[in-house]
PDB file of C-alpha atoms in Angstrom:
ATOM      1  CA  UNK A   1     183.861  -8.413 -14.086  1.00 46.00           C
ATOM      2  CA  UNK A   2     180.423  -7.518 -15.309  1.00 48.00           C
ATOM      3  CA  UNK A   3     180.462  -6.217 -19.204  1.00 49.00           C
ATOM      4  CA  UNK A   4     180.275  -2.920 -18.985  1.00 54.00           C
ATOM      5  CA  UNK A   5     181.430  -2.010 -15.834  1.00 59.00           C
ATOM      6  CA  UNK A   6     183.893   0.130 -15.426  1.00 66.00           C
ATOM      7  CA  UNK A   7     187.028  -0.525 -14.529  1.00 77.00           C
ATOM      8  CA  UNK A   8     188.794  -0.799 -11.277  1.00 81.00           C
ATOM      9  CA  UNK A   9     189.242   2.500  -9.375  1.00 83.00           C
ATOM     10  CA  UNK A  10     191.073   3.798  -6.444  1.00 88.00           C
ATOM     11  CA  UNK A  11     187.420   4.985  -4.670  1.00 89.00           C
ATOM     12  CA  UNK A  12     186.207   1.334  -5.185  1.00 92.00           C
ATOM     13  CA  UNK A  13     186.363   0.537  -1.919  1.00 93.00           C
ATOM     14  CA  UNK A  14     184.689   4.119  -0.543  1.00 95.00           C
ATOM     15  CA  UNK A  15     182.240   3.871  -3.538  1.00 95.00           C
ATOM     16  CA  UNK A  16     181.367   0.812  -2.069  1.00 96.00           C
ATOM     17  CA  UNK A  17     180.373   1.803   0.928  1.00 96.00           C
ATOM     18  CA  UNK A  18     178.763   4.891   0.286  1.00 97.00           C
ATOM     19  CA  UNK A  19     176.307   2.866  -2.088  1.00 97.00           C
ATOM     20  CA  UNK A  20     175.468   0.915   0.951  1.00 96.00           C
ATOM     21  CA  UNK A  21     174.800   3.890   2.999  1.00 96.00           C
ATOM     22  CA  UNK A  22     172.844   5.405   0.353  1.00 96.00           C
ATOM     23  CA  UNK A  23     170.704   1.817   0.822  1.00 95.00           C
ATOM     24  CA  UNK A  24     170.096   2.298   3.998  1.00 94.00           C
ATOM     25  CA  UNK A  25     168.943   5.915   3.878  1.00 92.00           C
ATOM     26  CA  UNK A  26     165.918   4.514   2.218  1.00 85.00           C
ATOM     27  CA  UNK A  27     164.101   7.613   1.264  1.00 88.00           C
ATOM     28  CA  UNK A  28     166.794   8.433  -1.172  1.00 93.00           C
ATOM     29  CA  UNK A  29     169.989  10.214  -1.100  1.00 96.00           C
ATOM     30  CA  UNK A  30     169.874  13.886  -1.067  1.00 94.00           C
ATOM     31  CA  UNK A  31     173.539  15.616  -1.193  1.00 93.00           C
ATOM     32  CA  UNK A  32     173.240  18.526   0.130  1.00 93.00           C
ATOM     33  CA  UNK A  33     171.454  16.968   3.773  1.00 93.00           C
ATOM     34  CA  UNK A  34     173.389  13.299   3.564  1.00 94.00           C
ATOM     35  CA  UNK A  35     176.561  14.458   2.403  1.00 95.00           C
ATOM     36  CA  UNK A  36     177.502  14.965   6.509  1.00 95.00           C
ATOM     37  CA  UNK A  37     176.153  12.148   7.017  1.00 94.00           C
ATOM     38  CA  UNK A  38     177.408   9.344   5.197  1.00 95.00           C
ATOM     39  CA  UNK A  39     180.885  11.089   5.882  1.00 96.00           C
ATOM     40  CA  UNK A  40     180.357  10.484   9.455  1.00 96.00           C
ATOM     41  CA  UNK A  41     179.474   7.119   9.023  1.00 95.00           C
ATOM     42  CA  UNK A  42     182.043   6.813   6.611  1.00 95.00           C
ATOM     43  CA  UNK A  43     184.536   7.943   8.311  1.00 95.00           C
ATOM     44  CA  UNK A  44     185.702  10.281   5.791  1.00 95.00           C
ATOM     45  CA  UNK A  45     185.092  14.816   4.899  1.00 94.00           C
ATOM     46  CA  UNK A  46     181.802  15.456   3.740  1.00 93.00           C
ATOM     47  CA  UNK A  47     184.023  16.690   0.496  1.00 95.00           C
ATOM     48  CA  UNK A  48     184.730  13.036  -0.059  1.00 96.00           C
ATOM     49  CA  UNK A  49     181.233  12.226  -0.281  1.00 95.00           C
ATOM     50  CA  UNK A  50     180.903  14.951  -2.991  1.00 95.00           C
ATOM     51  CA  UNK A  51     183.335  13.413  -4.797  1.00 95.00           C
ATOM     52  CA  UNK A  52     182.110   9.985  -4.595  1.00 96.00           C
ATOM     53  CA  UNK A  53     178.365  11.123  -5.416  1.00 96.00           C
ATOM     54  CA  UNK A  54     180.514  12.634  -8.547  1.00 95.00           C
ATOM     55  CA  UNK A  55     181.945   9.520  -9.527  1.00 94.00           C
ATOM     56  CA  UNK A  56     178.339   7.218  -8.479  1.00 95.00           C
ATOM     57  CA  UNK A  57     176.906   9.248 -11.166  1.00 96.00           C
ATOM     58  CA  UNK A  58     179.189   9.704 -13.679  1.00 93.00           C
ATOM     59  CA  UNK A  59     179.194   5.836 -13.212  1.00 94.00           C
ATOM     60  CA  UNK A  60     175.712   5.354 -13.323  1.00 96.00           C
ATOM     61  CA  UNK A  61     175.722   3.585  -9.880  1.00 96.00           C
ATOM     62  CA  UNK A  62     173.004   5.873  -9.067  1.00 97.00           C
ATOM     63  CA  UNK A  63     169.625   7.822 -10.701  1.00 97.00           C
ATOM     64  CA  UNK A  64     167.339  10.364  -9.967  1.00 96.00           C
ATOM     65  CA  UNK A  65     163.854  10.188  -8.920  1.00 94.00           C
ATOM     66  CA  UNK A  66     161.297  12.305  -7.607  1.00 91.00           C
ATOM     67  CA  UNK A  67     159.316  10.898  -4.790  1.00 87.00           C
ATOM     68  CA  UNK A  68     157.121  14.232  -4.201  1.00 88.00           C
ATOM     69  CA  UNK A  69     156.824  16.893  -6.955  1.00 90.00           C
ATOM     70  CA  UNK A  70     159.518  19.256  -7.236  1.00 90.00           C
ATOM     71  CA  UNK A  71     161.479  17.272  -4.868  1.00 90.00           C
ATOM     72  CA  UNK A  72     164.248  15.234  -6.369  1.00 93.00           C
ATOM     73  CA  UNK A  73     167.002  12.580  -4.802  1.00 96.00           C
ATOM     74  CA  UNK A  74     168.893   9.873  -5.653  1.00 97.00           C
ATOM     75  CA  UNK A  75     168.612   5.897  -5.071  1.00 96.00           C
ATOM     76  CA  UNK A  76     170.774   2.752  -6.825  1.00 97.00           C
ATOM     77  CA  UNK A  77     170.077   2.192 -10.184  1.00 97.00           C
ATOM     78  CA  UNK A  78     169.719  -1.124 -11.675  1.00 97.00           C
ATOM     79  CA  UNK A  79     173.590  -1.031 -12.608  1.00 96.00           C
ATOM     80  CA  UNK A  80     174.344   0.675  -9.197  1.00 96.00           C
ATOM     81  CA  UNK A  81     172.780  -2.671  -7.691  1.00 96.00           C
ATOM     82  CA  UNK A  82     174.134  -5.136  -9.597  1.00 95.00           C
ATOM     83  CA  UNK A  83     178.154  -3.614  -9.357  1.00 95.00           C
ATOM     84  CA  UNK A  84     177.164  -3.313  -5.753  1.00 95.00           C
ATOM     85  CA  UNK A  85     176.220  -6.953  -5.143  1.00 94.00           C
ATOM     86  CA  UNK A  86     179.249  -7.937  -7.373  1.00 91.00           C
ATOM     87  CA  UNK A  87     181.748  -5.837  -5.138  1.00 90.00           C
ATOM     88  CA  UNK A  88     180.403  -7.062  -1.885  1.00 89.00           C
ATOM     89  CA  UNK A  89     180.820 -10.702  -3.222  1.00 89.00           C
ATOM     90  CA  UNK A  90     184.464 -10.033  -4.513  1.00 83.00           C
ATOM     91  CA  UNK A  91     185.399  -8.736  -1.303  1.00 77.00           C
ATOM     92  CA  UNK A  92     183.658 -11.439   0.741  1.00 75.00           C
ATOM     93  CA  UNK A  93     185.567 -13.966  -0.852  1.00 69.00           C
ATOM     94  CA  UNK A  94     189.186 -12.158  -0.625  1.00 60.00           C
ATOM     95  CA  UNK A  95     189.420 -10.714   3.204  1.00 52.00           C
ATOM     96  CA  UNK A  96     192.453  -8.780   2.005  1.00 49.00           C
ATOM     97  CA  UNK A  97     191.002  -6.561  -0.383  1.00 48.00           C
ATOM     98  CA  UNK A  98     190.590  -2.647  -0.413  1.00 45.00           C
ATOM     99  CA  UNK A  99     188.135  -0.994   0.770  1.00 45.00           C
ATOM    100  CA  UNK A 100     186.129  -0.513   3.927  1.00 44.00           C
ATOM    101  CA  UNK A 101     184.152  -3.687   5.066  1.00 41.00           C
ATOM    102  CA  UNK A 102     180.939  -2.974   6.694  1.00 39.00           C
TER     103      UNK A 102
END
């Protein structure tokens, strides 16, 4: 595990893939318009992706910016990247592990 990651949750596997739908939003993640969304695509209540948003953040996985004044989303931050890239190569390598594989 990468130092100073966080350690192993339950919402892993959901966290991962709503940090790769966040990716492919690519204008940035706003939760009031993508929380529907991603829980379509994710298959889960647009509660859920509340809650993971909630635990992105709290994580650091992801960071505001503003791309037009007074107008502020969120994208991956450095750390959100890199525990991404680790998580998708963890579960590439063991086909029996949580989550949801996109």
């Amino acid at each position: 595990m990468t130092e100073g990651f966080y350690r192993p949750s339950p919402l892993d596997g959901h966290l991962t893939t709503f940090l790769q739908l966040i990716e492919e939003l690519g204008d940035g993640y706003r939760p009031i318009a993508h929380a529907p969304v991603l829980a379509e695509r994710g298959g889960w209540q647009p509660a859920f992706s509340n809650a993971l948003f909630d635990s992105a953040r709290g994580r650091r996985l992801v960071e505001p910016y503003q791309p037009r004044r007074n107008v502020t989303r969120w994208r991956l931050s450095q750390r959100g990247r890199d525990w991404l890239a680790e998580r998708v190569a963890s579960q590439e390598g063991d086909p029996s592990s949580s989550g949801v594989s996109r």
